[in-house]
PDB file of C-alpha atoms and ligand atoms in Angstrom:
ATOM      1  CA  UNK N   1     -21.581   8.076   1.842  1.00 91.00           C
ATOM      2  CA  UNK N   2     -25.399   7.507   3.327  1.00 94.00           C
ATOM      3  CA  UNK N   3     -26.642   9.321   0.192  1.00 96.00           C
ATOM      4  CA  UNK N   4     -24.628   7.667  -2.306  1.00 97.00           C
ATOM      5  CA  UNK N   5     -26.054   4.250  -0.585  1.00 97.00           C
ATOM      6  CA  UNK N   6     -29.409   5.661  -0.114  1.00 97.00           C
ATOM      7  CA  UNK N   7     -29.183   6.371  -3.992  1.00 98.00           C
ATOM      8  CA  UNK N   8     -27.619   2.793  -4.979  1.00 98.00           C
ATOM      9  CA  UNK N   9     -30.016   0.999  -2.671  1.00 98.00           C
ATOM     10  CA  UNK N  10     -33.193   2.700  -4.515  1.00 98.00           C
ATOM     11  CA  UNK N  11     -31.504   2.258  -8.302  1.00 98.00           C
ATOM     12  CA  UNK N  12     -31.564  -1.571  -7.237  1.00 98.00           C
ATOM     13  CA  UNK N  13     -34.826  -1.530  -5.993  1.00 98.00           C
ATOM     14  CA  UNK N  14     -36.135   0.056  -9.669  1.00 98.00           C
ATOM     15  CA  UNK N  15     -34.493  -2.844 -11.471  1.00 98.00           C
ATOM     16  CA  UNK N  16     -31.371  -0.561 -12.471  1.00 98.00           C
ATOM     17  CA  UNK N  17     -27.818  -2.340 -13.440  1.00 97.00           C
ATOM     18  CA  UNK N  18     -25.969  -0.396 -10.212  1.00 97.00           C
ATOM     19  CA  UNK N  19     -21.964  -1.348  -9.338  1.00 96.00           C
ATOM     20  CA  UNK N  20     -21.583   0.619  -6.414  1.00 97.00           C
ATOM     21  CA  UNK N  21     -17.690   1.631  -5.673  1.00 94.00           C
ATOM     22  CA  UNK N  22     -15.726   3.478  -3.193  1.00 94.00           C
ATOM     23  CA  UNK N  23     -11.868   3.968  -1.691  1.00 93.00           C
ATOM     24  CA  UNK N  24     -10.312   4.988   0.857  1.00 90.00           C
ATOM     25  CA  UNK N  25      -8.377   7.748   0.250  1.00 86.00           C
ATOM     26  CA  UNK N  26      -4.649   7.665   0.058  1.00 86.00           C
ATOM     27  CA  UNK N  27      -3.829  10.987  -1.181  1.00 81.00           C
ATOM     28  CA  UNK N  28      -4.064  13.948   0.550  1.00 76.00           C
ATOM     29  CA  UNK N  29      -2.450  16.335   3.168  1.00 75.00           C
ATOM     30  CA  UNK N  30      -4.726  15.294   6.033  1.00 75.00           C
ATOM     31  CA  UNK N  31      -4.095  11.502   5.548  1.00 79.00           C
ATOM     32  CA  UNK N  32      -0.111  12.143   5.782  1.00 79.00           C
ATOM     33  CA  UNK N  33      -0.532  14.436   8.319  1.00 80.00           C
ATOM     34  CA  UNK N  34      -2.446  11.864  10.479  1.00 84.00           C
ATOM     35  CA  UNK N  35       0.261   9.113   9.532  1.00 86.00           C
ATOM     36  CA  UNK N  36       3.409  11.465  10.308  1.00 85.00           C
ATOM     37  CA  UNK N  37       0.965  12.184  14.055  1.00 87.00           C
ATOM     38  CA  UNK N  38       0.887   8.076  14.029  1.00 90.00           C
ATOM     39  CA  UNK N  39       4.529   7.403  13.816  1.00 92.00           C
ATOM     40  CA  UNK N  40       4.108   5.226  11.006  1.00 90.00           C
ATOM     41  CA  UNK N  41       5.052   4.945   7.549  1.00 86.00           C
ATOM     42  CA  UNK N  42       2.895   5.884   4.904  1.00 85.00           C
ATOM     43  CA  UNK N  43       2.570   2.461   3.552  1.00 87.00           C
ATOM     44  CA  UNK N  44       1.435   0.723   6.686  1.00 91.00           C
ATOM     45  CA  UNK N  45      -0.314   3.632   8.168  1.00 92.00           C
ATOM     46  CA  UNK N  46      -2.617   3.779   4.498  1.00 91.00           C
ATOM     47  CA  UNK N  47      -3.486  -0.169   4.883  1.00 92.00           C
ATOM     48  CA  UNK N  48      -4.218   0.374   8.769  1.00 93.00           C
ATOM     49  CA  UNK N  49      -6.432   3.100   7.323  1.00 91.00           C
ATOM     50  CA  UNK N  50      -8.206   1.439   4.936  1.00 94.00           C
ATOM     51  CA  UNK N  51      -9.026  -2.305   6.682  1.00 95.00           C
ATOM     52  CA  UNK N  52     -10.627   0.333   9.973  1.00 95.00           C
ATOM     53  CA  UNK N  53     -12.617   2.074   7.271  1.00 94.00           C
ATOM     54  CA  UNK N  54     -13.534  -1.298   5.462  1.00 95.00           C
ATOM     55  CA  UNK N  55     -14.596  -2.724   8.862  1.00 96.00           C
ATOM     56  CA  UNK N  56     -16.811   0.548  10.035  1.00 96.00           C
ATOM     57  CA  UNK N  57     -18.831   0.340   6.470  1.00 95.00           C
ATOM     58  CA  UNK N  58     -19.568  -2.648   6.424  1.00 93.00           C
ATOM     59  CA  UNK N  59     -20.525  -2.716  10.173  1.00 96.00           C
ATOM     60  CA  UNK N  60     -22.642   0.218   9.215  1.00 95.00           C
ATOM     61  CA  UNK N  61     -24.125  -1.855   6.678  1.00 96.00           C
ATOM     62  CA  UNK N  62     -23.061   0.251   3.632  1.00 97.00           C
ATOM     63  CA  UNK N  63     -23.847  -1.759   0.085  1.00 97.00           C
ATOM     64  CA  UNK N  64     -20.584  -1.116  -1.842  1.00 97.00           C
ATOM     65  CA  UNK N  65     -20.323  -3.508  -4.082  1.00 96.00           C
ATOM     66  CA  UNK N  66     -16.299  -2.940  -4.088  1.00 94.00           C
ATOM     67  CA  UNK N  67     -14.154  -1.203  -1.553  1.00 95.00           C
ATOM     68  CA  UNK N  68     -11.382  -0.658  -2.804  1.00 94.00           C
ATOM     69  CA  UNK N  69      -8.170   1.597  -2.245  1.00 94.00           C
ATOM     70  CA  UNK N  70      -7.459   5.165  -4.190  1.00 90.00           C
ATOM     71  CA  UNK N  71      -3.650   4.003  -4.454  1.00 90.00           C
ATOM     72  CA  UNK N  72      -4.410   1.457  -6.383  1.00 93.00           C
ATOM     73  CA  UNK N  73      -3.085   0.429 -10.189  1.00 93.00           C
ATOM     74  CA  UNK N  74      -6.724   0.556 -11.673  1.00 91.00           C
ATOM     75  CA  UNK N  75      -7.923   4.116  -9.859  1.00 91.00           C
ATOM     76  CA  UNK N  76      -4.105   5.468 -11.537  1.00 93.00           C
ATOM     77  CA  UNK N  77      -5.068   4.370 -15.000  1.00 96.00           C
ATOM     78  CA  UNK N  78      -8.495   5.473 -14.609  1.00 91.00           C
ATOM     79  CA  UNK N  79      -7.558   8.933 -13.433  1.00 93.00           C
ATOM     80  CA  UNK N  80      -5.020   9.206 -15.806  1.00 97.00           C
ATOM     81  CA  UNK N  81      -7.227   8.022 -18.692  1.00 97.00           C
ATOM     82  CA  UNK N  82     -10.025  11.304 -17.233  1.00 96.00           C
ATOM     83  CA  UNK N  83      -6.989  13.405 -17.288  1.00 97.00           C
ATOM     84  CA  UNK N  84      -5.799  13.060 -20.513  1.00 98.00           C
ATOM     85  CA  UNK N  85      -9.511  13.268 -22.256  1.00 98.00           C
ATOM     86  CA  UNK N  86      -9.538  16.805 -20.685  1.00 98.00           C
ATOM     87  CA  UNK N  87      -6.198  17.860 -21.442  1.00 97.00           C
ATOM     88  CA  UNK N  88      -6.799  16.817 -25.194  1.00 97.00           C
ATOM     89  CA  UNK N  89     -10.051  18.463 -25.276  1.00 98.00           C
ATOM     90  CA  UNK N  90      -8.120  21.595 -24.450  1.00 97.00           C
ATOM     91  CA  UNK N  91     -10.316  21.789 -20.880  1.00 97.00           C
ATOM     92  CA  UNK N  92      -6.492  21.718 -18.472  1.00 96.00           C
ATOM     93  CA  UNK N  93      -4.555  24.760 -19.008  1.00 95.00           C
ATOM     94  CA  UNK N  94      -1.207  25.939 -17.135  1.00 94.00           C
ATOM     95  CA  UNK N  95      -1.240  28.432 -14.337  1.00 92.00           C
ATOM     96  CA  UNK N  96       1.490  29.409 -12.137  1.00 91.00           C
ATOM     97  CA  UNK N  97       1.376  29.768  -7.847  1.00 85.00           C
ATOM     98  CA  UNK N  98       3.097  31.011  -5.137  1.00 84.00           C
ATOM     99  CA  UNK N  99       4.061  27.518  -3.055  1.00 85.00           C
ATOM    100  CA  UNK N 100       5.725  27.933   0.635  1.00 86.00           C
ATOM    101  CA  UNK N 101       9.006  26.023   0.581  1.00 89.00           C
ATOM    102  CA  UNK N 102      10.253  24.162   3.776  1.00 87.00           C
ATOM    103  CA  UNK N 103      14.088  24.890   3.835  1.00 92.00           C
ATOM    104  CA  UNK N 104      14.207  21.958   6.608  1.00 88.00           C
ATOM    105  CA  UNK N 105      12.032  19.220   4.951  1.00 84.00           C
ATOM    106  CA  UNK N 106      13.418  20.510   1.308  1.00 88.00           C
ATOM    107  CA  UNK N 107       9.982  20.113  -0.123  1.00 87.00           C
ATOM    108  CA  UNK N 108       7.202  22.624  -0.870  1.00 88.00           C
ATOM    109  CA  UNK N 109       4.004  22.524   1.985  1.00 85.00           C
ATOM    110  CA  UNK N 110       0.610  22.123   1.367  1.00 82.00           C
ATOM    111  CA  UNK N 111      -1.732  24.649   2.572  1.00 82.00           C
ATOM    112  CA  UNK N 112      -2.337  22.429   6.059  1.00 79.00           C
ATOM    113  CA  UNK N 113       1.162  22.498   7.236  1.00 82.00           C
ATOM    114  CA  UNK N 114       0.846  25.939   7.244  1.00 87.00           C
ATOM    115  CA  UNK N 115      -0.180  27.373  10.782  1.00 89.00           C
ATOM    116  CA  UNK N 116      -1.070  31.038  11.660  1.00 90.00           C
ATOM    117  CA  UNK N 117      -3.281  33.523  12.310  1.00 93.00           C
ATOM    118  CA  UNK N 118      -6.716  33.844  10.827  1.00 93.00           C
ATOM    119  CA  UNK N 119      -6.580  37.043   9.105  1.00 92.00           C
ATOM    120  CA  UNK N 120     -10.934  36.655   9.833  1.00 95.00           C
ATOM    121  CA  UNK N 121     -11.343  35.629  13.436  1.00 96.00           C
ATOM    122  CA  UNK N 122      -7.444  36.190  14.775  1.00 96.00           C
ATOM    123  CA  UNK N 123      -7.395  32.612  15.800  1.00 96.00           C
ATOM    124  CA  UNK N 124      -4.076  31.648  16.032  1.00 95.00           C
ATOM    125  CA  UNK N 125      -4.004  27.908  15.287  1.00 93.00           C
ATOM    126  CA  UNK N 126      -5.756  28.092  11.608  1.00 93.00           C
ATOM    127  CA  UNK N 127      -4.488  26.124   8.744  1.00 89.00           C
ATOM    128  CA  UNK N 128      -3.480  27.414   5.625  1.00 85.00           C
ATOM    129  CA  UNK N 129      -6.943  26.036   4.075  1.00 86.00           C
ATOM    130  CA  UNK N 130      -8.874  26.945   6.242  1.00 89.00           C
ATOM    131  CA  UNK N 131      -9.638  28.278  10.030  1.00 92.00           C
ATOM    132  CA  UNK N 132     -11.086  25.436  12.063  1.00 91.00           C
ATOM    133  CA  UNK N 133     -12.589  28.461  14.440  1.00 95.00           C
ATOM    134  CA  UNK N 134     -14.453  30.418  12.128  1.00 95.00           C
ATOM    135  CA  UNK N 135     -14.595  27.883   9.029  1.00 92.00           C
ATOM    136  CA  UNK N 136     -13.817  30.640   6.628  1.00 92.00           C
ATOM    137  CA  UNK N 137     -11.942  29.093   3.701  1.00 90.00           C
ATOM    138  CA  UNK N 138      -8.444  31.043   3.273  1.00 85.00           C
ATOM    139  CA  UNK N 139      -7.176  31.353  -0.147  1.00 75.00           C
ATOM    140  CA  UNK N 140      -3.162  31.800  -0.655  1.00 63.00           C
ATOM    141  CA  UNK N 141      -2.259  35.208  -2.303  1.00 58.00           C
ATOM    142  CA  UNK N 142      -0.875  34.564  -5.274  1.00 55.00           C
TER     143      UNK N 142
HETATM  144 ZN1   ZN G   1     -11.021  32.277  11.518  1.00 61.54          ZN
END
């Protein structure tokens, strides 16, 4: 974020219209990984999340000019709106992928709930995305 603020803060500075906006993020494996390690629902562990990130940037001084949240109504309609521009401009196409299915949670896994051994390094604790040991990013066979 630095960069992005380094980048606002000089487009101000040159007279430049800037709105500055960021979110915490709401969607993702590591983010209900870290609530499910929390004990807490998703709902209350996202607004913990995103009031301790509010408070750190703007004790770090960060200019956003909104901070807002990635679950929200607007960011929904605004991705959709990107997503449908591409998909009628022919740019999203279909592809099909080899998912691991939990029989016990009855849902298909994301890459990070998937622990084993680092076909690179042999470390025996990487994630399915990657190996925290070696960093080597691990692509699923298809
Ligand atoms: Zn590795």
């Amino acid at each position: 974020m630095l960069p992005a603020d380094v980048y606002a803060r000089f487009l101000r500075q040159e007279g430049e219209t800037v709105l500055f906006i960021c979110a915490s993020d709401e969607h993702g494996t590591p983010t209900e990984i870290a609530a499910t390690e929390a004990g807490l629902d998703a709902e209350t562990f996202y607004q913990k999340l995103h009031e301790l990130q509010a408070e750190i940037y703007i004790s770090l001084g960060l200019s956003f000019d909104y901070f807002g949240r990635n679950s929200s109504v607007y960011n929904h309609e605004l991705t959709q709106y990107f997503y449908q521009q591409l998909d009628k401009n022919g740019f999203i196409e279909e592809r099909e992928m080899n998912l691991v299915y939990s029989v016990e949670d009855e849902r298909f896994l994301p890459d990070r709930y998937i622990v084993g051994t680092c076909p690179h390094c042999g470390y025996e604790s990487a994630r399915g995305d990657q190996c925290e040991n070696c960093t080597t990013l691990l692509a699923r066979p298809n």
